[in-house]
Amino acid sequence: VNDGRCVNAIDTKEGKEISIECDYVVMAAGSIKNVLSADINELIKINLELQGYEVLQAFNGTEGFALAKQEAPALIVLDVMMPEVDGFTVAKRIRQNDDTKEIPIIMLTALSQLNDKVTGFNLGVDDYLVKPFEIEELLVRVRALLKRTHQIPKSASTRDLLTLGEITLLPETYNVKINDKQVKLTPIEFDIFNLLFQNHGNMVSSAKLLKDIWGYSPDDDIETIRVHIRHLRSKIDKISDGKKYIETIYGGGYKLNI
């Protein structure tokens, strides 16, 4: 362990508990019935442990959801192709359960079709990786998600604006207040809204959103932003009394109008 962040890592093959120091728990779920998935599962486990994380493994969808409820990990790495229950169904159950609905999810899949990514994001998945992928890319996304979901958002800084006009940001609870109405956002949705809020009246490019929110800027992940913006917009519209705050700048990005 190179950064002293892990406690009580469990070796599920040997059934032994390893005493180390840790802040976060990361659970990898994958299929042992598929050789590739089994290899990926073990590769993920080894590399995350080398980074100082505690890793709990599940090898089918039923076991994965049960483990998520029991252990409440800080982050879930979820394979789509699992026996018994597929990853999409597990993600849906995680988001519908009060004990697990706030846990960030990175989904792994061998399917690269756009509709599969949209399905995942519509279920509340936070990030998505298509196999094969570089393990360092997964580690970067794990770090970015944990950083974002385990500390107060950047908008809590005194140098950032928290109130403008009728809108107030409440970073401790991820709420946005418009006049006398409030709505709770997910951590990612809050960070997106905060970035638009801090740049109100100006366009924020899709590339900047990907870089600042997700920590990377792949050319093929624009749909990631579109899905999250759609969910964010639907929540804001519920408390906006008919005013449309988030404007899409086609071919460019998004702008918050106050």
Tab-separated table of C-alpha atoms in Angstrom:
chain	number	residue	atom	x	y	z
A	1	VAL	CA	0.000	0.000	0.000
A	2	ASN	CA	1.682	3.181	-1.149
A	3	ASP	CA	-0.517	5.917	0.263
A	4	GLY	CA	-1.828	4.595	3.579
A	5	ARG	CA	-5.502	4.837	2.755
A	6	CYS	CA	-6.855	1.288	3.318
A	7	VAL	CA	-8.230	-0.787	6.240
A	8	ASN	CA	-9.193	-4.470	6.398
A	9	ALA	CA	-8.771	-5.489	2.764
A	10	ILE	CA	-10.335	-8.899	2.150
A	11	ASP	CA	-8.741	-11.544	-0.063
A	12	THR	CA	-11.872	-13.331	-1.258
A	13	LYS	CA	-9.940	-16.247	-2.754
A	14	GLU	CA	-8.062	-17.096	0.445
A	15	GLY	CA	-10.736	-15.868	2.831
A	16	LYS	CA	-8.157	-13.884	4.770
A	17	GLU	CA	-8.447	-10.382	6.148
A	18	ILE	CA	-5.439	-8.148	5.553
A	19	SER	CA	-4.906	-5.310	7.995
A	20	ILE	CA	-4.014	-2.104	6.140
A	21	GLU	CA	-5.151	1.534	6.250
A	22	CYS	CA	-7.872	2.947	3.912
A	23	ASP	CA	-10.382	5.739	3.285
A	24	TYR	CA	-12.369	4.165	0.498
A	25	VAL	CA	-13.882	0.835	-0.469
A	26	VAL	CA	-14.139	-0.066	-4.144
A	27	MET	CA	-16.135	-3.081	-5.265
A	28	ALA	CA	-15.513	-4.766	-8.605
A	29	ALA	CA	-18.263	-6.984	-10.016
A	30	GLY	CA	-17.640	-9.220	-12.985
A	31	SER	CA	-18.397	-12.603	-14.468
A	32	ILE	CA	-16.313	-15.668	-13.557
A	33	LYS	CA	-18.143	-17.620	-16.244
A	34	ASN	CA	-16.389	-15.590	-18.884
A	35	VAL	CA	-12.606	-15.917	-18.910
A	36	LEU	CA	-12.064	-12.349	-20.086
A	37	SER	CA	-14.299	-10.929	-17.364
A	38	ALA	CA	-12.570	-13.046	-14.707
A	39	ASP	CA	-9.177	-11.792	-15.847
A	40	ILE	CA	-10.389	-8.198	-15.876
A	41	ASN	CA	-11.886	-8.608	-12.409
A	42	GLU	CA	-8.600	-9.829	-10.966
A	43	LEU	CA	-6.591	-7.211	-12.865
A	44	ILE	CA	-8.798	-4.450	-11.489
A	45	LYS	CA	-8.526	-5.836	-7.965
A	46	ILE	CA	-4.727	-6.046	-8.054
A	47	ASN	CA	-4.227	-2.581	-9.504
A	48	LEU	CA	-6.682	-0.903	-7.142
A	49	GLU	CA	-5.027	-2.583	-4.163
A	50	LEU	CA	-1.657	-1.382	-5.385
A	51	GLN	CA	-3.114	2.135	-5.224
A	52	GLY	CA	-4.123	1.560	-1.608
A	53	TYR	CA	-7.825	0.800	-2.022
A	54	GLU	CA	-9.723	-1.997	-0.311
A	55	VAL	CA	-11.453	-4.152	-2.906
A	56	LEU	CA	-14.465	-6.392	-2.338
A	57	GLN	CA	-15.365	-8.693	-5.234
A	58	ALA	CA	-18.660	-10.164	-6.365
A	59	PHE	CA	-18.955	-12.606	-9.263
A	60	ASN	CA	-22.596	-12.313	-10.306
A	61	GLY	CA	-25.270	-9.649	-10.265
A	62	THR	CA	-27.209	-11.038	-7.323
A	63	GLU	CA	-24.109	-11.256	-5.163
A	64	GLY	CA	-22.963	-7.823	-6.303
A	65	PHE	CA	-26.185	-6.067	-5.274
A	66	ALA	CA	-26.263	-7.895	-1.936
A	67	LEU	CA	-22.665	-6.896	-1.242
A	68	ALA	CA	-23.400	-3.291	-2.174
A	69	LYS	CA	-26.257	-3.162	0.361
A	70	GLN	CA	-24.205	-4.888	3.039
A	71	GLU	CA	-20.924	-2.994	2.697
A	72	ALA	CA	-22.030	0.363	1.197
A	73	PRO	CA	-18.765	0.783	-0.766
A	74	ALA	CA	-17.536	4.220	-1.737
A	75	LEU	CA	-17.544	3.263	-5.408
A	76	ILE	CA	-18.750	0.358	-7.557
A	77	VAL	CA	-17.046	-0.908	-10.707
A	78	LEU	CA	-19.828	-2.812	-12.428
A	79	ASP	CA	-19.555	-5.183	-15.397
A	80	VAL	CA	-22.561	-5.289	-17.729
A	81	MET	CA	-22.126	-8.951	-18.650
A	82	MET	CA	-22.689	-10.917	-15.441
A	83	PRO	CA	-24.472	-14.209	-14.726
A	84	GLU	CA	-27.870	-14.301	-12.978
A	85	VAL	CA	-28.513	-10.557	-13.180
A	86	ASP	CA	-26.934	-8.205	-15.746
A	87	GLY	CA	-25.182	-4.971	-14.851
A	88	PHE	CA	-27.961	-2.705	-16.112
A	89	THR	CA	-30.450	-4.389	-13.764
A	90	VAL	CA	-27.998	-4.200	-10.860
A	91	ALA	CA	-27.417	-0.487	-11.527
A	92	LYS	CA	-31.173	0.115	-11.520
A	93	ARG	CA	-31.560	-1.714	-8.186
A	94	ILE	CA	-28.653	0.214	-6.692
A	95	ARG	CA	-30.224	3.535	-7.660
A	96	GLN	CA	-33.650	2.522	-6.338
A	97	ASN	CA	-32.365	1.396	-2.929
A	98	ASP	CA	-32.102	4.071	-0.221
A	99	ASP	CA	-28.923	2.533	1.219
A	100	THR	CA	-27.034	2.446	-2.093
A	101	LYS	CA	-28.564	5.106	-4.350
A	102	GLU	CA	-25.774	7.652	-3.754
A	103	ILE	CA	-22.864	5.270	-4.480
A	104	PRO	CA	-21.025	6.265	-7.687
A	105	ILE	CA	-20.883	3.599	-10.399
A	106	ILE	CA	-18.370	3.019	-13.185
A	107	MET	CA	-19.749	0.555	-15.706
A	108	LEU	CA	-17.594	-1.765	-17.825
A	109	THR	CA	-18.861	-3.341	-21.009
A	110	ALA	CA	-17.712	-4.975	-24.217
A	111	LEU	CA	-20.587	-3.242	-25.971
A	112	SER	CA	-19.636	-0.011	-27.666
A	113	GLN	CA	-22.990	0.931	-29.171
A	114	LEU	CA	-24.231	4.388	-28.248
A	115	ASN	CA	-27.580	3.097	-26.975
A	116	ASP	CA	-25.822	0.942	-24.368
A	117	LYS	CA	-24.030	3.993	-22.953
A	118	VAL	CA	-27.271	5.957	-22.944
A	119	THR	CA	-29.032	3.082	-21.145
A	120	GLY	CA	-26.365	3.094	-18.462
A	121	PHE	CA	-26.427	6.849	-17.952
A	122	ASN	CA	-30.229	6.887	-17.861
A	123	LEU	CA	-30.052	4.359	-15.024
A	124	GLY	CA	-27.790	6.700	-13.077
A	125	VAL	CA	-24.356	5.303	-13.941
A	126	ASP	CA	-21.684	7.960	-13.356
A	127	ASP	CA	-19.034	6.830	-15.825
A	128	TYR	CA	-18.548	4.224	-18.522
A	129	LEU	CA	-15.592	2.284	-19.926
A	130	VAL	CA	-15.670	0.074	-23.010
A	131	LYS	CA	-13.468	-3.036	-22.958
A	132	PRO	CA	-10.659	-3.327	-23.799
A	133	PHE	CA	-9.318	-0.324	-21.881
A	134	GLU	CA	-6.042	0.753	-20.314
A	135	ILE	CA	-6.022	0.092	-16.569
A	136	GLU	CA	-4.569	3.569	-15.947
A	137	GLU	CA	-7.684	5.045	-17.570
A	138	LEU	CA	-9.844	3.211	-15.034
A	139	LEU	CA	-7.629	4.370	-12.163
A	140	VAL	CA	-7.920	7.987	-13.316
A	141	ARG	CA	-11.709	7.738	-13.389
A	142	VAL	CA	-11.839	6.024	-9.996
A	143	ARG	CA	-9.744	8.797	-8.462
A	144	ALA	CA	-11.852	11.500	-10.108
A	145	LEU	CA	-15.150	9.998	-8.909
A	146	LEU	CA	-13.928	9.450	-5.360
A	147	LYS	CA	-12.506	12.949	-5.181
A	148	ARG	CA	-15.761	14.438	-6.403
A	149	THR	CA	-18.102	12.400	-4.192
A	150	HIS	CA	-16.111	12.390	-0.943
A	151	GLN	CA	-15.468	16.071	-0.453
A	152	ILE	CA	-17.514	19.244	-0.517
A	153	PRO	CA	-17.765	20.538	-4.102
A	154	LYS	CA	-15.570	23.348	-5.302
A	155	SER	CA	-18.475	25.756	-4.897
A	156	ALA	CA	-18.037	25.545	-1.116
A	157	SER	CA	-14.908	27.665	-1.515
A	158	THR	CA	-15.345	31.243	-0.362
A	159	ARG	CA	-13.916	32.502	-3.635
A	160	ASP	CA	-16.790	30.937	-5.577
A	161	LEU	CA	-20.210	32.466	-6.007
A	162	LEU	CA	-23.015	30.730	-4.072
A	163	THR	CA	-25.940	33.094	-4.707
A	164	LEU	CA	-26.878	35.054	-7.771
A	165	GLY	CA	-30.310	36.491	-8.437
A	166	GLU	CA	-32.914	33.931	-7.475
A	167	ILE	CA	-30.497	30.964	-7.464
A	168	THR	CA	-28.590	29.716	-4.418
A	169	LEU	CA	-26.209	26.753	-4.322
A	170	LEU	CA	-26.167	24.565	-1.202
A	171	PRO	CA	-23.004	22.480	-1.671
A	172	GLU	CA	-23.173	20.587	1.627
A	173	THR	CA	-26.400	18.885	0.506
A	174	TYR	CA	-25.973	19.119	-3.296
A	175	ASN	CA	-29.160	21.184	-3.448
A	176	VAL	CA	-30.038	24.074	-5.725
A	177	LYS	CA	-32.569	26.623	-4.513
A	178	ILE	CA	-34.537	28.829	-6.899
A	179	ASN	CA	-36.657	31.387	-5.079
A	180	ASP	CA	-38.367	29.294	-2.362
A	181	LYS	CA	-38.054	25.886	-4.055
A	182	GLN	CA	-35.212	23.381	-3.765
A	183	VAL	CA	-34.097	20.296	-5.668
A	184	LYS	CA	-31.428	17.761	-4.736
A	185	LEU	CA	-28.899	16.871	-7.424
A	186	THR	CA	-26.416	14.051	-7.721
A	187	PRO	CA	-22.768	15.041	-7.090
A	188	ILE	CA	-22.045	15.052	-10.831
A	189	GLU	CA	-25.163	17.082	-11.637
A	190	PHE	CA	-24.246	19.566	-8.901
A	191	ASP	CA	-20.720	19.964	-10.240
A	192	ILE	CA	-22.053	20.513	-13.761
A	193	PHE	CA	-24.537	23.131	-12.536
A	194	ASN	CA	-21.872	24.806	-10.420
A	195	LEU	CA	-19.517	25.056	-13.405
A	196	LEU	CA	-22.290	26.617	-15.495
A	197	PHE	CA	-23.230	28.863	-12.540
A	198	GLN	CA	-19.692	30.176	-12.060
A	199	ASN	CA	-19.604	30.978	-15.791
A	200	HIS	CA	-23.203	32.225	-16.038
A	201	GLY	CA	-23.997	34.059	-19.231
A	202	ASN	CA	-21.048	32.481	-21.014
A	203	MET	CA	-20.833	29.230	-22.916
A	204	VAL	CA	-19.024	26.345	-21.230
A	205	SER	CA	-17.699	24.005	-23.905
A	206	SER	CA	-18.327	20.281	-23.862
A	207	ALA	CA	-14.561	19.728	-23.735
A	208	LYS	CA	-14.284	21.876	-20.591
A	209	LEU	CA	-17.159	20.008	-18.951
A	210	LEU	CA	-15.497	16.661	-19.643
A	211	LYS	CA	-12.147	17.901	-18.395
A	212	ASP	CA	-13.361	19.698	-15.267
A	213	ILE	CA	-16.089	17.254	-14.196
A	214	TRP	CA	-14.795	13.879	-15.315
A	215	GLY	CA	-11.100	14.671	-15.448
A	216	TYR	CA	-10.563	13.591	-19.028
A	217	SER	CA	-11.535	14.673	-22.531
A	218	PRO	CA	-12.122	11.723	-24.880
A	219	ASP	CA	-13.547	12.678	-28.242
A	220	ASP	CA	-16.274	10.028	-28.185
A	221	ASP	CA	-17.913	10.838	-24.845
A	222	ILE	CA	-20.053	13.849	-25.739
A	223	GLU	CA	-23.113	11.667	-25.119
A	224	THR	CA	-21.986	11.415	-21.498
A	225	ILE	CA	-22.570	15.153	-21.114
A	226	ARG	CA	-25.836	15.156	-23.046
A	227	VAL	CA	-27.443	12.547	-20.820
A	228	HIS	CA	-26.350	14.239	-17.577
A	229	ILE	CA	-27.424	17.657	-18.866
A	230	ARG	CA	-30.827	16.222	-19.779
A	231	HIS	CA	-31.279	14.844	-16.254
A	232	LEU	CA	-30.002	18.089	-14.708
A	233	ARG	CA	-32.275	20.229	-16.865
A	234	SER	CA	-35.350	18.143	-15.983
A	235	LYS	CA	-34.679	18.634	-12.260
A	236	ILE	CA	-34.033	22.368	-12.541
A	237	ASP	CA	-37.144	22.817	-14.704
A	238	LYS	CA	-39.282	21.374	-11.885
A	239	ILE	CA	-38.461	24.334	-9.627
A	240	SER	CA	-37.967	27.063	-12.230
A	241	ASP	CA	-41.606	28.164	-12.653
A	242	GLY	CA	-41.339	27.801	-16.408
A	243	LYS	CA	-38.046	29.646	-16.898
A	244	LYS	CA	-35.463	27.754	-18.961
A	245	TYR	CA	-32.101	28.321	-17.314
A	246	ILE	CA	-29.841	25.888	-19.182
A	247	GLU	CA	-29.321	26.700	-22.850
A	248	THR	CA	-27.748	24.328	-25.351
A	249	ILE	CA	-25.297	25.995	-27.713
A	250	TYR	CA	-25.355	23.556	-30.589
A	251	GLY	CA	-21.922	22.460	-31.684
A	252	GLY	CA	-20.343	24.235	-28.735
A	253	GLY	CA	-21.567	23.578	-25.231
A	254	TYR	CA	-24.002	24.928	-22.638
A	255	LYS	CA	-24.838	28.217	-20.981
A	256	LEU	CA	-26.689	29.155	-17.796
A	257	ASN	CA	-28.956	32.163	-18.184
A	258	ILE	CA	-29.938	33.964	-14.992
